[in-house]
CSV table of C-alpha atoms in Angstrom, one decimal:
chain,number,residue,atom,x,y,z
M,521,MET,CA,1.7,119.0,134.8
M,522,HIS,CA,2.8,119.1,138.6
M,523,ARG,CA,5.6,118.2,139.7
M,524,VAL,CA,6.2,115.7,143.5
M,525,ALA,CA,8.5,117.4,145.9
M,526,VAL,CA,10.1,114.9,148.9
M,527,ILE,CA,11.4,117.1,152.1
M,528,CYS,CA,13.1,115.0,154.1
M,529,THR,CA,16.0,114.8,156.2
M,530,GLN,CA,19.6,113.3,155.6
M,531,GLY,CA,18.4,109.3,155.6
M,532,LEU,CA,15.3,109.1,153.6
M,533,GLY,CA,16.5,111.4,150.3
M,534,SER,CA,18.3,108.5,148.9
M,535,GLY,CA,15.2,106.2,148.4
M,536,PHE,CA,13.0,108.7,146.7
M,537,LYS,CA,16.4,110.1,144.2
M,538,LEU,CA,15.7,106.3,143.7
M,539,ALA,CA,12.8,106.6,142.0
M,540,GLY,CA,13.3,110.3,140.8
M,541,THR,CA,11.5,112.4,142.4
M,542,GLU,CA,13.1,116.2,143.4
M,543,VAL,CA,14.2,116.0,146.5
M,544,ARG,CA,15.4,118.7,149.3
M,545,ILE,CA,17.4,117.2,152.0
M,546,VAL,CA,16.5,119.6,155.9
M,547,PRO,CA,19.1,119.8,158.8
M,548,ASP,CA,16.2,120.8,160.8
M,549,VAL,CA,12.7,121.9,160.6
M,550,ASP,CA,13.2,125.5,160.7
M,551,THR,CA,14.6,124.7,157.1
M,552,ALA,CA,11.8,122.4,157.0
M,553,ALA,CA,8.8,125.2,157.2
M,554,ARG,CA,11.2,128.4,154.6
M,555,GLU,CA,11.2,125.2,151.8
M,556,LEU,CA,7.7,124.1,152.3
M,557,ARG,CA,6.3,127.1,152.7
M,558,GLN,CA,8.1,128.2,149.3
M,559,LEU,CA,6.5,125.2,147.9
M,560,LEU,CA,3.2,126.1,148.7
M,561,VAL,CA,3.1,129.3,146.5
M,562,ASP,CA,5.1,127.8,144.1
M,563,THR,CA,2.1,126.2,141.4
M,564,ASN,CA,4.0,124.0,139.3
M,565,TYR,CA,4.3,121.6,142.6
M,566,GLY,CA,0.7,119.7,142.5
M,567,LEU,CA,2.5,117.0,145.5
M,568,VAL,CA,4.7,117.6,148.8
M,569,LEU,CA,5.6,114.9,150.8
M,570,LEU,CA,6.9,116.5,154.2
M,571,GLU,CA,8.5,113.3,156.5
M,572,GLN,CA,6.7,113.0,159.2
M,573,ASP,CA,9.5,114.6,162.8
M,574,LEU,CA,10.3,117.9,160.4
M,575,MET,CA,5.1,118.3,160.1
M,576,ASP,CA,4.8,117.5,163.7
M,577,GLY,CA,7.6,120.4,164.7
M,578,LEU,CA,5.7,123.1,162.8
M,579,ASP,CA,5.2,126.4,163.3
M,580,GLU,CA,1.9,127.6,164.0
M,581,ARG,CA,1.6,129.9,160.8
M,582,THR,CA,3.0,127.2,157.9
M,583,LEU,CA,0.9,124.8,159.2
M,584,ARG,CA,-2.1,127.3,158.2
M,585,ALA,CA,-0.6,127.8,155.5
M,586,VAL,CA,-0.5,123.7,154.9
M,587,ASP,CA,-4.2,123.6,155.7
M,588,ALA,CA,-4.5,126.7,153.9
M,589,SER,CA,-3.2,124.9,151.1
M,590,ASN,CA,-5.3,122.4,147.8
M,591,VAL,CA,-2.5,123.1,145.4
M,592,PRO,CA,0.2,121.2,146.5
M,593,LEU,CA,-1.4,118.6,148.6
M,594,VAL,CA,0.9,118.1,151.9
M,595,VAL,CA,1.4,114.4,152.7
M,596,PRO,CA,2.6,113.5,155.9
M,597,PHE,CA,5.3,110.2,155.5
M,598,PRO,CA,6.9,107.5,158.9
M,599,SER,CA,9.9,108.5,159.5
M,600,LEU,CA,12.6,105.8,160.4
M,601,ARG,CA,13.3,106.1,163.8
M,602,PRO,CA,11.7,102.3,164.9
M,603,GLU,CA,9.9,103.8,167.0
M,604,ALA,CA,7.8,106.4,163.8
M,605,TRP,CA,6.6,102.9,163.2
M,606,GLU,CA,5.3,101.3,166.5
M,607,GLN,CA,1.7,103.8,166.4
M,608,ASP,CA,-1.4,101.6,164.9
M,609,GLU,CA,-1.5,101.7,161.3
M,610,ARG,CA,-5.5,102.3,161.4
M,611,GLU,CA,-4.7,104.8,164.1
M,612,TYR,CA,-1.7,107.1,160.8
M,613,ILE,CA,-4.7,106.5,158.8
M,614,GLN,CA,-7.4,108.2,160.6
M,615,ALA,CA,-5.5,110.7,162.3
M,616,MET,CA,-4.3,111.0,158.3
M,617,VAL,CA,-7.5,111.5,157.7
M,618,ARG,CA,-9.1,113.3,159.9
M,619,ARG,CA,-6.3,115.9,158.7
M,620,ALA,CA,-7.1,115.6,155.4
M,621,ILE,CA,-11.2,116.2,155.2
M,622,GLY,CA,-11.0,117.7,158.9
M,623,PHE,CA,-13.3,115.3,160.6
M,624,GLN,CA,-12.7,111.7,161.9
M,625,ILE,CA,-14.6,109.2,160.4
M,626,ARG,CA,-14.3,105.2,161.0
M,627,ILE,CA,-12.0,103.3,159.4
């Protein structure tokens, strides 16, 4: 069975830990990229949840590795910043789907 890992900043890790998920707290985007690259080659993981702010800051090399990976699936989730929640839910879902399947669909 595949495992689930979460990569996030300090403020978001506690809730995931309480849910029993493996959490990797990172101080910055560079550390997040290193952790993510390690998880992408580990066959024990099926899902990696990555804080959106960290995802937005990833370098091109790491983003290509994420795009090329089917397992684990990397899914971004919103950050705690208030402005991160201001985005329309529909736009957020459309962006996630577009990134996952490679083209835009109307919802």
